[in-house]
Short mmCIF file of N, CA and C and ligand atoms in Angstrom, two decimals:
data_model
loop_
_atom_site.label_atom_id
_atom_site.label_comp_id
_atom_site.label_asym_id
_atom_site.label_seq_id
_atom_site.Cartn_x
_atom_site.Cartn_y
_atom_site.Cartn_z
N MET A 47 0.85 -1.20 0.00
CA MET A 47 0.00 0.00 0.00
C MET A 47 0.88 1.25 0.00
N LYS A 48 0.52 2.19 -0.85
CA LYS A 48 1.28 3.43 -0.91
C LYS A 48 1.04 4.25 0.36
N LYS A 49 2.12 4.81 0.89
CA LYS A 49 1.96 5.56 2.14
C LYS A 49 1.98 7.07 1.91
N THR A 50 1.14 7.74 2.69
CA THR A 50 1.11 9.20 2.61
C THR A 50 2.29 9.75 3.39
N ASN A 51 2.91 10.77 2.86
CA ASN A 51 4.01 11.44 3.55
C ASN A 51 3.51 12.00 4.89
N GLN A 52 4.12 11.54 6.00
CA GLN A 52 3.63 11.88 7.33
C GLN A 52 3.72 13.36 7.67
N LYS A 53 4.80 13.96 7.21
CA LYS A 53 4.98 15.38 7.52
C LYS A 53 3.89 16.20 6.81
N LYS A 54 3.65 15.81 5.60
CA LYS A 54 2.60 16.48 4.82
C LYS A 54 1.23 16.29 5.46
N LEU A 55 1.01 15.07 5.92
CA LEU A 55 -0.26 14.74 6.54
C LEU A 55 -0.53 15.65 7.75
N GLU A 56 0.51 15.85 8.54
CA GLU A 56 0.38 16.74 9.70
C GLU A 56 0.05 18.15 9.26
N GLU A 57 0.73 18.60 8.23
CA GLU A 57 0.48 19.95 7.72
C GLU A 57 -0.96 20.07 7.21
N PHE A 58 -1.41 19.05 6.52
CA PHE A 58 -2.78 19.06 5.98
C PHE A 58 -3.79 19.23 7.11
N ILE A 59 -3.63 18.40 8.14
CA ILE A 59 -4.63 18.41 9.21
C ILE A 59 -4.57 19.72 9.99
N ARG A 60 -3.35 20.20 10.22
CA ARG A 60 -3.21 21.47 10.95
C ARG A 60 -3.87 22.62 10.17
N VAL A 61 -3.55 22.72 8.90
CA VAL A 61 -4.08 23.85 8.12
C VAL A 61 -5.59 23.69 7.90
N ASP A 62 -6.06 22.48 7.76
CA ASP A 62 -7.50 22.29 7.52
C ASP A 62 -8.30 22.66 8.76
N GLN A 63 -7.77 22.31 9.92
CA GLN A 63 -8.48 22.69 11.15
C GLN A 63 -8.51 24.22 11.26
N ALA A 64 -7.36 24.86 10.98
CA ALA A 64 -7.31 26.33 11.04
C ALA A 64 -8.31 26.94 10.06
N GLY A 65 -8.38 26.37 8.88
CA GLY A 65 -9.27 26.90 7.84
C GLY A 65 -10.73 26.75 8.19
N GLU A 66 -11.07 25.58 8.71
CA GLU A 66 -12.48 25.35 9.05
C GLU A 66 -12.90 26.22 10.22
N ARG A 67 -11.99 26.41 11.15
CA ARG A 67 -12.31 27.31 12.25
C ARG A 67 -12.45 28.74 11.73
N GLY A 68 -11.57 29.10 10.80
CA GLY A 68 -11.67 30.43 10.17
C GLY A 68 -13.02 30.62 9.51
N ALA A 69 -13.49 29.57 8.85
CA ALA A 69 -14.79 29.66 8.17
C ALA A 69 -15.91 29.93 9.18
N ILE A 70 -15.84 29.22 10.31
CA ILE A 70 -16.84 29.46 11.37
C ILE A 70 -16.79 30.92 11.82
N LYS A 71 -15.58 31.41 12.00
CA LYS A 71 -15.41 32.79 12.49
C LYS A 71 -15.89 33.82 11.47
N ILE A 72 -15.67 33.54 10.19
CA ILE A 72 -16.19 34.45 9.16
C ILE A 72 -17.71 34.52 9.28
N TYR A 73 -18.33 33.35 9.39
CA TYR A 73 -19.80 33.34 9.51
C TYR A 73 -20.25 34.00 10.81
N GLU A 74 -19.48 33.83 11.88
CA GLU A 74 -19.85 34.51 13.13
C GLU A 74 -19.79 36.02 12.96
N GLY A 75 -18.77 36.49 12.24
CA GLY A 75 -18.65 37.92 11.95
C GLY A 75 -19.84 38.41 11.13
N GLN A 76 -20.24 37.59 10.17
CA GLN A 76 -21.38 37.96 9.33
C GLN A 76 -22.66 38.01 10.16
N LEU A 77 -22.82 37.02 11.04
CA LEU A 77 -24.02 36.98 11.88
C LEU A 77 -24.04 38.15 12.86
N LEU A 78 -22.87 38.54 13.32
CA LEU A 78 -22.79 39.69 14.22
C LEU A 78 -23.33 40.94 13.51
N ALA A 79 -22.93 41.12 12.26
CA ALA A 79 -23.45 42.27 11.49
C ALA A 79 -24.96 42.12 11.28
N LEU A 80 -25.39 40.89 11.01
CA LEU A 80 -26.81 40.65 10.74
C LEU A 80 -27.66 40.75 12.00
N ASN A 81 -27.03 40.65 13.15
CA ASN A 81 -27.78 40.78 14.40
C ASN A 81 -27.74 42.20 14.94
N THR A 82 -26.98 43.07 14.28
CA THR A 82 -26.87 44.44 14.80
C THR A 82 -27.30 45.47 13.78
N ILE A 83 -26.51 45.63 12.71
CA ILE A 83 -26.83 46.74 11.80
C ILE A 83 -27.53 46.36 10.52
N ILE A 84 -27.44 45.11 10.13
CA ILE A 84 -28.07 44.72 8.86
C ILE A 84 -29.25 43.81 9.17
N ASN A 85 -30.37 44.05 8.47
CA ASN A 85 -31.54 43.22 8.73
C ASN A 85 -31.85 42.37 7.49
N ASP A 86 -31.57 41.09 7.57
CA ASP A 86 -31.86 40.19 6.45
C ASP A 86 -32.00 38.77 7.00
N GLU A 87 -33.24 38.43 7.34
CA GLU A 87 -33.50 37.14 8.00
C GLU A 87 -33.17 35.96 7.10
N GLU A 88 -33.47 36.13 5.80
CA GLU A 88 -33.20 35.06 4.82
C GLU A 88 -31.71 34.72 4.79
N LEU A 89 -30.91 35.77 4.69
CA LEU A 89 -29.45 35.60 4.62
C LEU A 89 -28.94 34.95 5.90
N LYS A 90 -29.51 35.37 7.00
CA LYS A 90 -29.11 34.83 8.29
C LYS A 90 -29.33 33.31 8.32
N LYS A 91 -30.46 32.89 7.79
CA LYS A 91 -30.79 31.47 7.77
C LYS A 91 -29.77 30.68 6.94
N LYS A 92 -29.46 31.24 5.76
CA LYS A 92 -28.50 30.58 4.86
C LYS A 92 -27.14 30.45 5.54
N ILE A 93 -26.72 31.54 6.17
CA ILE A 93 -25.40 31.55 6.81
C ILE A 93 -25.35 30.56 7.96
N ASN A 94 -26.43 30.50 8.73
CA ASN A 94 -26.48 29.54 9.84
C ASN A 94 -26.36 28.11 9.36
N GLU A 95 -26.99 27.82 8.21
CA GLU A 95 -26.90 26.46 7.65
C GLU A 95 -25.47 26.13 7.26
N MET A 96 -24.82 27.06 6.57
CA MET A 96 -23.44 26.81 6.12
C MET A 96 -22.51 26.70 7.33
N LYS A 97 -22.78 27.52 8.32
CA LYS A 97 -21.95 27.49 9.53
C LYS A 97 -22.00 26.12 10.20
N LYS A 98 -23.15 25.49 10.16
CA LYS A 98 -23.28 24.14 10.74
C LYS A 98 -22.34 23.16 10.07
N HIS A 99 -22.24 23.26 8.74
CA HIS A 99 -21.31 22.37 8.03
C HIS A 99 -19.87 22.62 8.46
N GLU A 100 -19.53 23.90 8.61
CA GLU A 100 -18.14 24.23 8.99
C GLU A 100 -17.84 23.68 10.39
N GLU A 101 -18.86 23.69 11.24
CA GLU A 101 -18.65 23.15 12.60
C GLU A 101 -18.37 21.66 12.54
N GLU A 102 -19.11 20.99 11.67
CA GLU A 102 -18.88 19.55 11.49
C GLU A 102 -17.46 19.30 10.94
N HIS A 103 -17.05 20.11 9.97
CA HIS A 103 -15.71 19.96 9.39
C HIS A 103 -14.64 20.22 10.47
N ASN A 104 -14.83 21.29 11.20
CA ASN A 104 -13.85 21.66 12.22
C ASN A 104 -13.75 20.59 13.31
N ASN A 105 -14.90 20.06 13.74
CA ASN A 105 -14.88 19.01 14.77
C ASN A 105 -14.07 17.81 14.30
N PHE A 106 -14.25 17.46 13.05
CA PHE A 106 -13.51 16.31 12.53
C PHE A 106 -12.00 16.57 12.62
N PHE A 107 -11.55 17.73 12.16
CA PHE A 107 -10.10 17.99 12.17
C PHE A 107 -9.57 18.18 13.59
N GLU A 108 -10.40 18.76 14.47
CA GLU A 108 -9.96 18.88 15.87
C GLU A 108 -9.72 17.50 16.48
N ASP A 109 -10.60 16.57 16.18
CA ASP A 109 -10.42 15.19 16.68
C ASP A 109 -9.16 14.56 16.11
N GLU A 110 -8.90 14.80 14.84
CA GLU A 110 -7.71 14.24 14.21
C GLU A 110 -6.44 14.81 14.84
N ILE A 111 -6.48 16.09 15.14
CA ILE A 111 -5.34 16.75 15.78
C ILE A 111 -5.03 16.08 17.12
N LYS A 112 -6.09 15.81 17.88
CA LYS A 112 -5.92 15.16 19.19
C LYS A 112 -5.43 13.74 19.02
N LYS A 113 -6.10 12.99 18.16
CA LYS A 113 -5.76 11.57 17.97
C LYS A 113 -4.32 11.38 17.53
N ARG A 114 -3.88 12.27 16.66
CA ARG A 114 -2.56 12.09 16.06
C ARG A 114 -1.48 12.92 16.74
N ASN A 115 -1.88 13.63 17.80
CA ASN A 115 -0.90 14.44 18.51
C ASN A 115 -0.22 15.50 17.66
N ILE A 116 -1.01 16.19 16.89
CA ILE A 116 -0.47 17.23 16.01
C ILE A 116 -0.58 18.57 16.72
N ASN A 117 0.43 19.43 16.55
CA ASN A 117 0.33 20.77 17.12
C ASN A 117 -0.61 21.62 16.27
N PRO A 118 -1.66 22.18 16.90
CA PRO A 118 -2.50 23.09 16.10
C PRO A 118 -1.71 24.36 15.76
N THR A 119 -2.18 25.12 14.79
CA THR A 119 -1.45 26.34 14.45
C THR A 119 -1.41 27.28 15.66
N LYS A 120 -0.28 27.95 15.81
CA LYS A 120 -0.12 28.86 16.95
C LYS A 120 -0.83 30.18 16.70
N LEU A 121 -1.28 30.37 15.48
CA LEU A 121 -1.83 31.68 15.13
C LEU A 121 -3.35 31.76 15.20
N LEU A 122 -3.96 30.76 15.86
CA LEU A 122 -5.43 30.76 15.92
C LEU A 122 -6.04 32.09 16.38
N PRO A 123 -5.48 32.73 17.43
CA PRO A 123 -6.10 34.00 17.85
C PRO A 123 -6.06 35.06 16.75
N LEU A 124 -4.98 35.06 15.98
CA LEU A 124 -4.87 36.02 14.88
C LEU A 124 -5.88 35.69 13.79
N TRP A 125 -5.95 34.40 13.43
CA TRP A 125 -6.92 34.01 12.38
C TRP A 125 -8.35 34.30 12.82
N ASP A 126 -8.62 34.08 14.12
CA ASP A 126 -9.96 34.36 14.65
C ASP A 126 -10.32 35.83 14.42
N LEU A 127 -9.38 36.68 14.78
CA LEU A 127 -9.62 38.12 14.69
C LEU A 127 -9.81 38.54 13.23
N LEU A 128 -8.92 38.04 12.36
CA LEU A 128 -9.01 38.43 10.95
C LEU A 128 -10.28 37.88 10.30
N SER A 129 -10.64 36.65 10.67
CA SER A 129 -11.83 36.04 10.06
C SER A 129 -13.10 36.76 10.51
N LEU A 130 -13.17 37.05 11.80
CA LEU A 130 -14.33 37.79 12.31
C LEU A 130 -14.46 39.14 11.61
N SER A 131 -13.32 39.82 11.46
CA SER A 131 -13.35 41.14 10.83
C SER A 131 -13.77 41.03 9.37
N LEU A 132 -13.27 40.02 8.70
CA LEU A 132 -13.64 39.83 7.29
C LEU A 132 -15.14 39.58 7.17
N GLY A 133 -15.67 38.73 8.04
CA GLY A 133 -17.09 38.43 7.99
C GLY A 133 -17.93 39.65 8.30
N PHE A 134 -17.56 40.36 9.34
CA PHE A 134 -18.31 41.55 9.75
C PHE A 134 -18.21 42.64 8.68
N GLY A 135 -16.96 42.88 8.25
CA GLY A 135 -16.70 43.96 7.28
C GLY A 135 -17.41 43.72 5.95
N SER A 136 -17.36 42.48 5.48
CA SER A 136 -17.98 42.22 4.18
C SER A 136 -19.50 42.38 4.28
N THR A 137 -20.06 42.00 5.40
CA THR A 137 -21.52 42.03 5.52
C THR A 137 -22.07 43.44 5.65
N ILE A 138 -21.32 44.32 6.32
CA ILE A 138 -21.85 45.69 6.40
C ILE A 138 -21.75 46.40 5.04
N LEU A 139 -20.95 45.85 4.13
CA LEU A 139 -20.91 46.42 2.77
C LEU A 139 -22.13 45.99 1.94
N GLY A 140 -22.85 44.99 2.44
CA GLY A 140 -24.05 44.56 1.73
C GLY A 140 -24.02 43.08 1.40
N LYS A 141 -25.17 42.61 0.91
CA LYS A 141 -25.32 41.18 0.67
C LYS A 141 -24.37 40.67 -0.41
N LYS A 142 -24.19 41.48 -1.47
CA LYS A 142 -23.29 41.04 -2.55
C LYS A 142 -21.88 40.82 -2.03
N ALA A 143 -21.41 41.72 -1.20
CA ALA A 143 -20.06 41.60 -0.66
C ALA A 143 -19.98 40.42 0.30
N ALA A 144 -21.01 40.25 1.11
CA ALA A 144 -21.02 39.13 2.06
C ALA A 144 -20.94 37.81 1.31
N MET A 145 -21.71 37.69 0.26
CA MET A 145 -21.73 36.44 -0.50
C MET A 145 -20.46 36.26 -1.33
N LEU A 146 -19.91 37.38 -1.79
CA LEU A 146 -18.64 37.26 -2.52
C LEU A 146 -17.56 36.71 -1.59
N CYS A 147 -17.60 37.16 -0.35
CA CYS A 147 -16.62 36.69 0.63
C CYS A 147 -16.66 35.17 0.71
N THR A 148 -17.85 34.60 0.81
CA THR A 148 -17.99 33.14 0.82
C THR A 148 -17.48 32.53 -0.48
N ALA A 149 -17.88 33.09 -1.61
CA ALA A 149 -17.47 32.54 -2.91
C ALA A 149 -15.94 32.56 -3.04
N SER A 150 -15.32 33.67 -2.70
CA SER A 150 -13.86 33.79 -2.85
C SER A 150 -13.14 32.78 -1.99
N VAL A 151 -13.55 32.69 -0.72
CA VAL A 151 -12.89 31.75 0.18
C VAL A 151 -13.09 30.32 -0.31
N GLU A 152 -14.31 29.99 -0.71
CA GLU A 152 -14.58 28.61 -1.14
C GLU A 152 -13.81 28.25 -2.41
N GLU A 153 -13.58 29.23 -3.26
CA GLU A 153 -12.79 28.93 -4.47
C GLU A 153 -11.36 28.57 -4.11
N VAL A 154 -10.82 29.25 -3.11
CA VAL A 154 -9.46 28.91 -2.65
C VAL A 154 -9.48 27.52 -2.00
N ILE A 155 -10.49 27.27 -1.18
CA ILE A 155 -10.57 26.00 -0.45
C ILE A 155 -10.79 24.82 -1.40
N ASP A 156 -11.55 25.05 -2.45
CA ASP A 156 -11.78 24.01 -3.46
C ASP A 156 -10.43 23.52 -4.01
N GLU A 157 -9.61 24.46 -4.44
CA GLU A 157 -8.28 24.13 -4.97
C GLU A 157 -7.40 23.46 -3.91
N HIS A 158 -7.47 24.03 -2.71
CA HIS A 158 -6.67 23.55 -1.59
C HIS A 158 -7.00 22.09 -1.27
N TYR A 159 -8.28 21.78 -1.15
CA TYR A 159 -8.67 20.40 -0.85
C TYR A 159 -8.36 19.47 -2.01
N LYS A 160 -8.51 19.98 -3.23
CA LYS A 160 -8.21 19.16 -4.39
C LYS A 160 -6.75 18.70 -4.36
N LYS A 161 -5.87 19.64 -4.05
CA LYS A 161 -4.43 19.32 -3.98
C LYS A 161 -4.16 18.26 -2.92
N GLN A 162 -4.83 18.41 -1.77
CA GLN A 162 -4.63 17.43 -0.69
C GLN A 162 -5.14 16.05 -1.10
N ILE A 163 -6.31 16.03 -1.69
CA ILE A 163 -6.90 14.75 -2.10
C ILE A 163 -5.95 14.01 -3.03
N ASP A 164 -5.30 14.75 -3.92
CA ASP A 164 -4.35 14.13 -4.85
C ASP A 164 -3.12 13.56 -4.14
N GLN A 165 -2.81 14.10 -2.97
CA GLN A 165 -1.57 13.67 -2.29
C GLN A 165 -1.81 12.67 -1.17
N ILE A 166 -3.07 12.41 -0.83
CA ILE A 166 -3.35 11.45 0.23
C ILE A 166 -3.52 10.06 -0.38
N GLU A 167 -2.72 9.13 0.10
CA GLU A 167 -2.69 7.79 -0.47
C GLU A 167 -3.73 6.89 0.20
N SER A 168 -3.77 5.64 -0.26
CA SER A 168 -4.82 4.73 0.22
C SER A 168 -4.63 4.29 1.68
N ASP A 169 -3.46 4.55 2.27
CA ASP A 169 -3.29 4.23 3.69
C ASP A 169 -4.10 5.19 4.57
N GLU A 170 -4.60 6.27 3.99
CA GLU A 170 -5.38 7.24 4.75
C GLU A 170 -6.74 7.46 4.08
N LYS A 171 -7.34 6.35 3.76
CA LYS A 171 -8.59 6.39 3.01
C LYS A 171 -9.72 7.14 3.73
N TYR A 172 -9.80 6.91 5.05
CA TYR A 172 -10.88 7.53 5.82
C TYR A 172 -10.76 9.05 5.77
N LEU A 173 -9.54 9.51 6.02
CA LEU A 173 -9.28 10.95 5.98
C LEU A 173 -9.56 11.51 4.58
N LYS A 174 -9.08 10.78 3.60
CA LYS A 174 -9.26 11.22 2.22
C LYS A 174 -10.75 11.37 1.86
N ASN A 175 -11.53 10.37 2.25
CA ASN A 175 -12.97 10.42 1.95
C ASN A 175 -13.65 11.58 2.67
N LYS A 176 -13.21 11.86 3.88
CA LYS A 176 -13.77 13.00 4.62
C LYS A 176 -13.49 14.29 3.86
N ILE A 177 -12.26 14.43 3.40
CA ILE A 177 -11.89 15.67 2.70
C ILE A 177 -12.66 15.77 1.37
N ILE A 178 -12.86 14.65 0.73
CA ILE A 178 -13.66 14.65 -0.51
C ILE A 178 -15.08 15.15 -0.21
N LYS A 179 -15.64 14.64 0.88
CA LYS A 179 -17.00 15.04 1.28
C LYS A 179 -17.05 16.53 1.65
N PHE A 180 -16.05 16.98 2.43
CA PHE A 180 -16.02 18.38 2.84
C PHE A 180 -15.89 19.30 1.63
N ARG A 181 -15.08 18.86 0.68
CA ARG A 181 -14.90 19.68 -0.52
C ARG A 181 -16.25 19.85 -1.24
N GLU A 182 -17.02 18.78 -1.28
CA GLU A 182 -18.35 18.89 -1.90
C GLU A 182 -19.24 19.89 -1.15
N ASP A 183 -19.16 19.85 0.18
CA ASP A 183 -19.92 20.84 0.96
C ASP A 183 -19.49 22.26 0.59
N GLU A 184 -18.18 22.46 0.46
CA GLU A 184 -17.67 23.81 0.15
C GLU A 184 -18.14 24.25 -1.23
N LEU A 185 -18.18 23.30 -2.15
CA LEU A 185 -18.67 23.65 -3.49
C LEU A 185 -20.15 24.05 -3.45
N ASP A 186 -20.90 23.40 -2.57
CA ASP A 186 -22.30 23.78 -2.35
C ASP A 186 -22.39 25.20 -1.81
N HIS A 187 -21.51 25.51 -0.86
CA HIS A 187 -21.52 26.86 -0.28
C HIS A 187 -21.23 27.90 -1.36
N LYS A 188 -20.29 27.55 -2.24
CA LYS A 188 -19.95 28.47 -3.33
C LYS A 188 -21.17 28.69 -4.22
N LYS A 189 -21.86 27.62 -4.50
CA LYS A 189 -23.04 27.70 -5.36
C LYS A 189 -24.11 28.60 -4.72
N ILE A 190 -24.33 28.38 -3.43
CA ILE A 190 -25.30 29.21 -2.70
C ILE A 190 -24.89 30.68 -2.78
N ALA A 191 -23.59 30.93 -2.60
CA ALA A 191 -23.09 32.31 -2.60
C ALA A 191 -23.41 32.99 -3.94
N TYR A 192 -23.19 32.30 -5.04
CA TYR A 192 -23.50 32.90 -6.34
C TYR A 192 -25.00 33.05 -6.55
N GLU A 193 -25.76 32.07 -6.09
CA GLU A 193 -27.22 32.19 -6.20
C GLU A 193 -27.74 33.39 -5.41
N GLU A 194 -27.05 33.68 -4.31
CA GLU A 194 -27.50 34.77 -3.43
C GLU A 194 -26.92 36.12 -3.82
N GLY A 195 -26.22 36.17 -4.94
CA GLY A 195 -25.81 37.49 -5.44
C GLY A 195 -24.32 37.81 -5.47
N ALA A 196 -23.47 36.85 -5.15
CA ALA A 196 -22.03 37.12 -5.23
C ALA A 196 -21.69 37.51 -6.66
N THR A 197 -20.84 38.51 -6.81
CA THR A 197 -20.43 38.95 -8.13
C THR A 197 -18.96 39.40 -8.08
N LYS A 198 -18.31 39.35 -9.25
CA LYS A 198 -16.92 39.81 -9.30
C LYS A 198 -16.77 41.03 -10.19
N LYS A 199 -17.89 41.73 -10.37
CA LYS A 199 -17.83 42.92 -11.24
C LYS A 199 -17.24 44.10 -10.50
N GLY A 200 -16.47 44.91 -11.23
CA GLY A 200 -15.95 46.18 -10.71
C GLY A 200 -15.23 46.06 -9.39
N PHE A 201 -15.68 46.81 -8.40
CA PHE A 201 -15.06 46.83 -7.08
C PHE A 201 -14.94 45.43 -6.48
N TYR A 202 -15.93 44.60 -6.78
CA TYR A 202 -15.95 43.26 -6.18
C TYR A 202 -14.80 42.39 -6.67
N SER A 203 -14.31 42.66 -7.87
CA SER A 203 -13.19 41.86 -8.38
C SER A 203 -11.94 42.17 -7.55
N PHE A 204 -11.82 43.43 -7.15
CA PHE A 204 -10.72 43.85 -6.28
C PHE A 204 -10.83 43.14 -4.92
N MET A 205 -12.04 43.13 -4.39
CA MET A 205 -12.28 42.48 -3.11
C MET A 205 -11.96 40.98 -3.19
N ASP A 206 -12.38 40.38 -4.29
CA ASP A 206 -12.12 38.95 -4.51
C ASP A 206 -10.62 38.66 -4.45
N LYS A 207 -9.84 39.51 -5.10
CA LYS A 207 -8.39 39.29 -5.13
C LYS A 207 -7.77 39.42 -3.75
N ILE A 208 -8.22 40.42 -3.02
CA ILE A 208 -7.68 40.64 -1.66
C ILE A 208 -7.99 39.42 -0.78
N ILE A 209 -9.24 38.97 -0.81
CA ILE A 209 -9.65 37.84 0.03
C ILE A 209 -8.88 36.59 -0.36
N LYS A 210 -8.73 36.37 -1.65
CA LYS A 210 -8.02 35.17 -2.11
C LYS A 210 -6.55 35.21 -1.69
N THR A 211 -5.91 36.35 -1.88
CA THR A 211 -4.51 36.46 -1.49
C THR A 211 -4.35 36.23 0.01
N GLY A 212 -5.22 36.88 0.79
CA GLY A 212 -5.17 36.72 2.24
C GLY A 212 -5.36 35.27 2.65
N SER A 213 -6.32 34.60 2.04
CA SER A 213 -6.58 33.20 2.39
C SER A 213 -5.39 32.33 2.06
N LYS A 214 -4.78 32.59 0.90
CA LYS A 214 -3.63 31.76 0.52
C LYS A 214 -2.45 31.96 1.44
N VAL A 215 -2.24 33.21 1.85
CA VAL A 215 -1.14 33.49 2.78
C VAL A 215 -1.41 32.76 4.10
N ALA A 216 -2.65 32.84 4.58
CA ALA A 216 -3.01 32.18 5.84
C ALA A 216 -2.80 30.67 5.73
N ILE A 217 -3.11 30.10 4.57
CA ILE A 217 -2.92 28.67 4.38
C ILE A 217 -1.44 28.31 4.45
N ARG A 218 -0.63 29.07 3.74
CA ARG A 218 0.81 28.78 3.71
C ARG A 218 1.40 28.84 5.11
N ILE A 219 0.99 29.84 5.88
CA ILE A 219 1.54 30.00 7.22
C ILE A 219 1.05 28.88 8.14
N SER A 220 -0.24 28.58 8.07
CA SER A 220 -0.80 27.59 9.00
C SER A 220 -0.36 26.17 8.71
N GLU A 221 0.14 25.92 7.52
CA GLU A 221 0.70 24.59 7.27
C GLU A 221 1.94 24.39 8.13
N LYS A 222 2.67 25.51 8.30
CA LYS A 222 3.99 25.40 8.96
C LYS A 222 3.95 25.67 10.45
N ILE A 223 3.21 26.69 10.87
CA ILE A 223 3.23 27.02 12.31
C ILE A 223 1.83 27.13 12.92
FE1 LIG B 373 -15.76 23.78 5.69
FE1 LIG B 374 -17.72 26.29 3.49
#
């Protein structure tokens, strides 16, 4: 049986846990805006549904971290702060920006999970199948985001680039520390 590179495996689990927690925090930031200055019950419902999936994803990776004795990223407090701000900030700009935020992040995560799936061998089938399933959930979130008005026109294309660059930097860092 082909074996997955152990060092890589640790990096995958560490960064995935950080990312899923970040996703929860983005949605918490969005809900904070929706519970204070923005009134949109429909959007709130959609976000709560997606947040539930992220909680399921995060719980899985948290368990893996414990089981395998992996060090979680040391930067969680920073990612929490940045994710909350991103969620809150995008939502006060309006529904299009809030949904673009989800679309942009999910597009990065789609690629990110795809790369991992390609590198996980059959000795880690359970993990691999989980990531395959989570990736499908993320693609659903992306679809919802576009259905709900995410766009990359004009100013939003600039926002998309910023969010994508930020997410990629966070991924690179969280793999390592
Ligand atoms: Fe997720
Ligand atoms: Fe998601």
